[in-house]
Amino acid sequence: MARVVVWMPEHLTGVALPLLADLLPAASLTPLAPDADRDAIAAALAGAEYLIVSGVAIGKEVLAGAPNLRLIQKWGAGVDGIDLAAAARAGVAVANVPGGNAAAVAEHVLALLLTLFKRLLPAITSMREGRWEQAELLSQGLFEIGGKTLGLVGFGHIGRAIATRARAFDMSVIYYKRNPLAPAEERALGVSFRPLPQLLAQADVICVAASLTPEMIGLFTTERFQGMKRSSVFINVSRGAAVNETDLYHALTHGTIAGAALDVFAAEPPTFPPLLQLPNCIATPHIAGRTREAMRAITERCARNVLRVADGQPPQHTADTGSVATG
């Protein structure tokens, strides 16, 4: 009987565990909360062969306490927080689920963008509070996203999904990634590569959907914001570590850029800094990829990898020590 520890926040475990019970009927499933005490963690990991994780750090100490571990399966795409080198030394495979929530995140990006351009948040709030602020909202400006240029920083599964939907809204799409696509693939997708400074200068909307590689950490600082149009808006659905939030606050309060929408933060949950109180900044609590459909798809793919390893096959979508995905 496979021994599987599901180590995730309880609100995710509540969705994943019943699905895993159906998909892995012969397995022994042990839920483990991120804030579990040392004794509970030690007891759960001592006999674990498979570890399905989200929102917890997996380092050499954890690996030392799980001598029978065969697979660390990330519930999602982002393997930041998992010590890949330590896992490799311990002979433990690490796998993720790339693209499992790409459609969900892409839809969320378009929702955030429309909310900013149509000023939906102040419009809805004013109506609920009994105020008819048509004139005020019109004076601030309502905008169409059709005809605007979307600049994607990162062009993996999520970036492609965003691009497809943005083009349906008649947006032009440019992108930046370390290794540009072949010209034929760009033509098929209707996108164009730009070096990062050029993308920032040309785009009306900049969306960060990149893997959290070392060069991405702290990439968006005052210098980057100053390279954007004053009328541009900035969206981050990657990782909070990609953005200096103090610099973003100053960019928004000094008119360096027009607006921002964030689903991820340097610390989660955030301490609710002044950034989140600005009228030109909207935020959601890291829910972009958490649709019911995405969570089911991710859980199914996690179970599939457990079954593969149990059957003596290598897991799919193994992570390597040179890259860190997001999602």
Short mmCIF file of C-alpha atoms in Angstrom, two decimals:
data_model
loop_
_atom_site.label_atom_id
_atom_site.label_comp_id
_atom_site.label_asym_id
_atom_site.label_seq_id
_atom_site.Cartn_x
_atom_site.Cartn_y
_atom_site.Cartn_z
CA MET A 1 0.00 0.00 0.00
CA ALA A 2 1.47 3.35 -1.05
CA ARG A 3 1.92 5.77 1.83
CA VAL A 4 1.14 9.30 0.69
CA VAL A 5 1.44 12.45 2.79
CA VAL A 6 -0.59 15.42 1.54
CA TRP A 7 1.16 18.46 3.05
CA MET A 8 -0.81 21.55 2.10
CA PRO A 9 -2.93 24.34 3.59
CA GLU A 10 -6.20 22.94 4.86
CA HIS A 11 -8.37 24.80 2.34
CA LEU A 12 -6.47 23.05 -0.46
CA THR A 13 -6.37 19.71 1.29
CA GLY A 14 -10.16 19.87 1.63
CA VAL A 15 -10.42 19.88 -2.16
CA ALA A 16 -7.54 17.55 -3.01
CA LEU A 17 -7.91 14.81 -0.41
CA PRO A 18 -11.34 13.47 -1.49
CA LEU A 19 -10.17 13.40 -5.11
CA LEU A 20 -6.97 11.60 -4.16
CA ALA A 21 -8.97 9.07 -2.18
CA ASP A 22 -10.92 8.23 -5.33
CA LEU A 23 -7.89 8.26 -7.61
CA LEU A 24 -5.60 6.30 -5.24
CA PRO A 25 -7.98 3.87 -3.56
CA ALA A 26 -5.20 1.54 -2.42
CA ALA A 27 -3.10 4.30 -0.87
CA SER A 28 -2.83 5.34 2.74
CA LEU A 29 -3.39 9.10 2.73
CA THR A 30 -2.15 11.28 5.57
CA PRO A 31 -3.09 14.99 5.55
CA LEU A 32 -0.55 17.32 7.15
CA ALA A 33 -1.09 21.02 7.81
CA PRO A 34 1.74 23.51 7.21
CA ASP A 35 1.58 24.59 10.86
CA ALA A 36 1.70 21.04 12.25
CA ASP A 37 4.04 20.54 15.21
CA ARG A 38 7.36 18.72 14.93
CA ASP A 39 6.06 15.47 16.33
CA ALA A 40 3.17 15.33 13.85
CA ILE A 41 5.49 16.11 10.95
CA ALA A 42 8.02 13.50 12.05
CA ALA A 43 5.34 10.84 12.49
CA ALA A 44 3.80 11.54 9.09
CA LEU A 45 7.08 11.64 7.17
CA ALA A 46 8.76 8.67 8.83
CA GLY A 47 6.95 6.16 6.64
CA ALA A 48 6.07 8.39 3.69
CA GLU A 49 6.88 7.19 0.19
CA TYR A 50 5.14 10.01 -1.65
CA LEU A 51 4.81 13.62 -0.63
CA ILE A 52 2.27 15.91 -2.33
CA VAL A 53 3.03 19.46 -1.28
CA SER A 54 1.93 23.07 -1.68
CA GLY A 55 2.84 26.09 0.40
CA VAL A 56 5.56 24.42 2.49
CA ALA A 57 9.34 24.46 2.24
CA ILE A 58 11.06 21.15 1.66
CA GLY A 59 14.72 21.22 2.68
CA LYS A 60 17.36 18.75 3.72
CA GLU A 61 15.92 18.49 7.24
CA VAL A 62 12.59 17.29 5.88
CA LEU A 63 14.32 14.85 3.55
CA ALA A 64 16.38 13.48 6.43
CA GLY A 65 13.17 12.67 8.27
CA ALA A 66 11.66 10.81 5.32
CA PRO A 67 14.07 7.94 4.54
CA ASN A 68 11.53 6.01 2.45
CA LEU A 69 10.55 8.94 0.25
CA ARG A 70 10.44 8.24 -3.49
CA LEU A 71 8.70 11.28 -4.92
CA ILE A 72 8.03 14.88 -3.97
CA GLN A 73 5.08 15.90 -6.10
CA LYS A 74 4.35 19.62 -6.16
CA TRP A 75 0.63 20.33 -6.26
CA GLY A 76 1.02 22.99 -8.92
CA ALA A 77 3.90 24.28 -10.99
CA GLY A 78 6.08 26.30 -8.63
CA VAL A 79 8.92 24.33 -7.07
CA ASP A 80 10.46 27.34 -5.35
CA GLY A 81 10.77 26.33 -1.73
CA ILE A 82 11.84 22.78 -2.60
CA ASP A 83 15.58 22.17 -2.28
CA LEU A 84 16.07 20.43 -5.60
CA ALA A 85 19.77 19.80 -5.04
CA ALA A 86 19.14 18.18 -1.64
CA ALA A 87 16.39 16.02 -3.13
CA ALA A 88 18.73 14.91 -5.91
CA ARG A 89 21.41 13.98 -3.36
CA ALA A 90 18.82 11.98 -1.44
CA GLY A 91 17.72 10.19 -4.60
CA VAL A 92 14.20 11.62 -4.40
CA ALA A 93 12.48 12.65 -7.62
CA VAL A 94 10.77 16.06 -7.68
CA ALA A 95 7.91 16.64 -10.12
CA ASN A 96 5.43 19.42 -10.74
CA VAL A 97 2.29 20.08 -12.77
CA PRO A 98 3.18 22.65 -15.42
CA GLY A 99 0.25 24.39 -17.05
CA GLY A 100 -2.37 22.79 -14.84
CA ASN A 101 -3.85 26.16 -13.98
CA ALA A 102 -2.86 28.09 -17.13
CA ALA A 103 -6.43 28.71 -18.28
CA ALA A 104 -7.49 29.79 -14.79
CA VAL A 105 -4.62 32.27 -14.42
CA ALA A 106 -5.16 33.64 -17.93
CA GLU A 107 -8.83 34.31 -17.25
CA HIS A 108 -7.89 36.01 -13.97
CA VAL A 109 -5.43 38.30 -15.76
CA LEU A 110 -8.13 39.43 -18.18
CA ALA A 111 -10.53 39.95 -15.27
CA LEU A 112 -7.98 42.13 -13.45
CA LEU A 113 -7.22 44.07 -16.61
CA LEU A 114 -10.87 44.76 -17.35
CA THR A 115 -11.43 45.77 -13.72
CA LEU A 116 -8.69 48.37 -14.01
CA PHE A 117 -9.61 49.72 -17.44
CA LYS A 118 -13.36 49.89 -16.72
CA ARG A 119 -12.88 51.11 -13.12
CA LEU A 120 -15.21 48.37 -11.99
CA LEU A 121 -14.17 48.33 -8.34
CA PRO A 122 -15.02 52.00 -7.57
CA ALA A 123 -18.11 51.76 -9.79
CA ILE A 124 -19.50 48.73 -7.95
CA THR A 125 -18.53 50.14 -4.53
CA SER A 126 -20.23 53.46 -5.19
CA MET A 127 -23.45 51.79 -6.29
CA ARG A 128 -23.51 49.56 -3.21
CA GLU A 129 -23.05 52.64 -1.05
CA GLY A 130 -25.93 54.43 -2.75
CA ARG A 131 -23.92 56.86 -4.88
CA TRP A 132 -24.40 57.48 -8.62
CA GLU A 133 -20.87 58.47 -9.69
CA GLN A 134 -21.22 58.32 -13.45
CA ALA A 135 -19.73 61.77 -13.99
CA GLU A 136 -16.82 61.12 -11.62
CA LEU A 137 -15.91 57.82 -13.27
CA LEU A 138 -16.15 59.29 -16.76
CA SER A 139 -13.90 62.17 -15.75
CA GLN A 140 -11.27 59.68 -14.54
CA GLY A 141 -11.45 57.84 -17.84
CA LEU A 142 -12.85 54.47 -18.88
CA PHE A 143 -10.86 52.56 -21.47
CA GLU A 144 -11.10 49.68 -23.94
CA ILE A 145 -8.43 46.99 -23.98
CA GLY A 146 -8.94 46.36 -27.69
CA GLY A 147 -6.13 47.93 -29.69
CA LYS A 148 -3.80 48.08 -26.67
CA THR A 149 -0.43 46.30 -26.50
CA LEU A 150 0.07 43.59 -23.91
CA GLY A 151 3.65 42.85 -22.88
CA LEU A 152 4.16 39.43 -21.32
CA VAL A 153 7.25 38.87 -19.20
CA GLY A 154 7.51 35.11 -19.44
CA PHE A 155 5.95 32.98 -22.12
CA GLY A 156 5.38 29.48 -20.81
CA HIS A 157 2.04 27.70 -20.44
CA ILE A 158 0.45 30.64 -18.64
CA GLY A 159 1.89 33.28 -20.95
CA ARG A 160 0.57 31.45 -23.99
CA ALA A 161 -2.87 31.09 -22.44
CA ILE A 162 -2.94 34.81 -21.64
CA ALA A 163 -1.83 35.70 -25.17
CA THR A 164 -4.58 33.60 -26.77
CA ARG A 165 -7.27 35.31 -24.74
CA ALA A 166 -5.80 38.79 -25.13
CA ARG A 167 -5.75 38.43 -28.91
CA ALA A 168 -9.44 37.51 -28.77
CA PHE A 169 -9.93 40.99 -27.27
CA ASP A 170 -8.04 42.47 -30.22
CA MET A 171 -4.92 43.25 -28.23
CA SER A 172 -1.45 43.16 -29.77
CA VAL A 173 0.88 40.83 -27.85
CA ILE A 174 4.62 41.15 -27.38
CA TYR A 175 6.67 38.97 -25.06
CA TYR A 176 10.05 38.61 -23.41
CA LYS A 177 11.74 35.35 -22.40
CA ARG A 178 15.30 34.15 -22.19
CA ASN A 179 15.00 31.97 -25.28
CA PRO A 180 12.72 33.50 -27.93
CA LEU A 181 10.39 31.34 -29.98
CA ALA A 182 11.14 30.41 -33.56
CA PRO A 183 9.70 32.92 -36.07
CA ALA A 184 7.23 30.36 -37.41
CA GLU A 185 5.87 29.72 -33.90
CA GLU A 186 5.57 33.45 -33.24
CA ARG A 187 3.57 33.86 -36.42
CA ALA A 188 1.29 30.96 -35.49
CA LEU A 189 0.62 32.46 -32.07
CA GLY A 190 0.40 36.04 -33.30
CA VAL A 191 3.07 37.34 -30.91
CA SER A 192 6.39 39.16 -31.27
CA PHE A 193 9.55 39.03 -29.16
CA ARG A 194 10.99 42.19 -27.62
CA PRO A 195 14.03 42.71 -25.38
CA LEU A 196 12.79 43.59 -21.89
CA PRO A 197 13.54 47.36 -21.98
CA GLN A 198 11.80 47.65 -25.34
CA LEU A 199 8.79 45.65 -24.14
CA LEU A 200 8.40 47.86 -21.07
CA ALA A 201 8.57 51.01 -23.18
CA GLN A 202 6.03 49.82 -25.77
CA ALA A 203 3.40 47.94 -23.76
CA ASP A 204 0.21 49.49 -22.42
CA VAL A 205 -0.13 46.52 -20.08
CA ILE A 206 2.82 44.63 -18.57
CA CYS A 207 2.01 41.22 -17.12
CA VAL A 208 4.56 39.15 -15.24
CA ALA A 209 3.95 35.44 -15.79
CA ALA A 210 7.54 34.20 -15.69
CA SER A 211 9.27 31.39 -13.86
CA LEU A 212 10.89 32.47 -10.61
CA THR A 213 14.50 32.08 -11.73
CA PRO A 214 17.24 33.86 -9.76
CA GLU A 215 17.35 36.72 -12.29
CA MET A 216 13.62 37.31 -11.81
CA ILE A 217 13.92 37.99 -8.08
CA GLY A 218 13.59 41.71 -7.47
CA LEU A 219 13.57 42.44 -11.20
CA PHE A 220 10.87 45.09 -11.03
CA THR A 221 12.30 48.09 -9.24
CA THR A 222 12.10 51.84 -9.73
CA GLU A 223 14.36 51.62 -12.77
CA ARG A 224 11.98 49.20 -14.51
CA PHE A 225 8.88 51.20 -13.63
CA GLN A 226 10.51 54.35 -14.98
CA GLY A 227 11.02 52.53 -18.26
CA MET A 228 7.25 52.03 -18.68
CA LYS A 229 4.65 54.37 -20.15
CA ARG A 230 3.04 56.70 -17.62
CA SER A 231 -0.32 55.39 -18.88
CA SER A 232 0.63 51.71 -18.46
CA VAL A 233 -0.67 49.22 -15.92
CA PHE A 234 1.35 46.48 -14.25
CA ILE A 235 -0.02 43.02 -13.43
CA ASN A 236 1.80 40.31 -11.45
CA VAL A 237 0.53 36.72 -11.34
CA SER A 238 4.01 35.18 -11.06
CA ARG A 239 5.59 35.48 -7.63
CA GLY A 240 5.72 38.42 -5.26
CA ALA A 241 9.50 38.13 -5.09
CA ALA A 242 9.75 39.47 -8.64
CA VAL A 243 8.62 42.94 -7.51
CA ASN A 244 9.99 45.47 -5.06
CA GLU A 245 6.66 46.46 -3.52
CA THR A 246 8.00 49.70 -2.02
CA ASP A 247 9.19 50.80 -5.45
CA LEU A 248 5.83 49.86 -6.94
CA TYR A 249 4.09 51.96 -4.28
CA HIS A 250 6.19 54.98 -5.21
CA ALA A 251 5.61 54.38 -8.93
CA LEU A 252 1.85 54.41 -8.36
CA THR A 253 1.80 57.42 -6.02
CA HIS A 254 4.14 59.52 -8.21
CA GLY A 255 2.36 58.81 -11.49
CA THR A 256 5.24 56.82 -12.95
CA ILE A 257 2.65 54.23 -14.06
CA ALA A 258 -1.13 54.43 -14.03
CA GLY A 259 -2.17 51.33 -12.15
CA ALA A 260 -1.37 47.86 -10.88
CA ALA A 261 -3.11 44.56 -10.20
CA LEU A 262 -1.52 41.94 -7.96
CA ASP A 263 -2.40 38.37 -7.13
CA VAL A 264 0.93 37.51 -5.47
CA PHE A 265 2.98 39.19 -2.77
CA ALA A 266 6.43 39.14 -1.22
CA ALA A 267 4.90 37.76 1.99
CA GLU A 268 1.69 35.77 1.98
CA PRO A 269 -0.56 36.68 3.55
CA PRO A 270 0.77 40.24 3.22
CA THR A 271 0.89 42.65 6.13
CA PHE A 272 -1.48 44.87 4.12
CA PRO A 273 0.98 47.66 3.38
CA PRO A 274 -0.15 51.09 2.09
CA LEU A 275 0.31 49.74 -1.44
CA LEU A 276 -2.91 47.78 -1.11
CA GLN A 277 -4.86 50.86 -0.06
CA LEU A 278 -4.08 52.87 -3.19
CA PRO A 279 -7.06 53.61 -5.44
CA ASN A 280 -5.04 52.66 -8.54
CA CYS A 281 -3.99 49.28 -7.17
CA ILE A 282 -6.27 46.24 -7.00
CA ALA A 283 -5.35 42.95 -5.40
CA THR A 284 -6.60 39.40 -4.96
CA PRO A 285 -5.39 36.79 -2.41
CA HIS A 286 -3.36 34.49 -4.71
CA ILE A 287 -6.43 32.87 -6.21
CA ALA A 288 -5.71 33.24 -9.93
CA GLY A 289 -5.00 29.55 -10.44
CA ARG A 290 -7.46 28.16 -7.91
CA THR A 291 -10.58 27.45 -9.94
CA ARG A 292 -12.38 24.19 -9.17
CA GLU A 293 -11.51 22.96 -12.65
CA ALA A 294 -7.81 23.73 -12.24
CA MET A 295 -7.59 22.19 -8.78
CA ARG A 296 -9.21 18.98 -10.03
CA ALA A 297 -6.87 18.81 -13.03
CA ILE A 298 -3.79 19.40 -10.86
CA THR A 299 -4.83 16.78 -8.33
CA GLU A 300 -5.48 14.22 -11.06
CA ARG A 301 -2.03 14.76 -12.52
CA CYS A 302 -0.42 14.44 -9.09
CA ALA A 303 -2.18 11.11 -8.57
CA ARG A 304 -1.09 9.96 -12.01
CA ASN A 305 2.57 10.52 -11.10
CA VAL A 306 2.21 8.61 -7.83
CA LEU A 307 0.77 5.69 -9.78
CA ARG A 308 3.59 5.87 -12.33
CA VAL A 309 6.30 5.73 -9.69
CA ALA A 310 4.49 2.97 -7.81
CA ASP A 311 4.45 1.03 -11.09
CA GLY A 312 8.20 1.42 -11.50
CA GLN A 313 8.05 4.18 -14.12
CA PRO A 314 9.72 7.59 -13.89
CA PRO A 315 7.43 10.48 -12.98
CA GLN A 316 6.39 12.99 -15.61
CA HIS A 317 7.48 16.63 -15.49
CA THR A 318 10.45 16.28 -13.22
CA ALA A 319 12.02 19.52 -12.04
CA ASP A 320 15.71 20.19 -12.48
CA THR A 321 18.10 22.20 -10.34
CA GLY A 322 18.48 24.94 -12.94
CA SER A 323 14.93 26.25 -13.10
CA VAL A 324 12.04 27.14 -10.88
CA ALA A 325 8.54 27.20 -12.32
CA THR A 326 5.59 29.23 -11.18
CA GLY A 327 1.92 28.56 -10.81
#
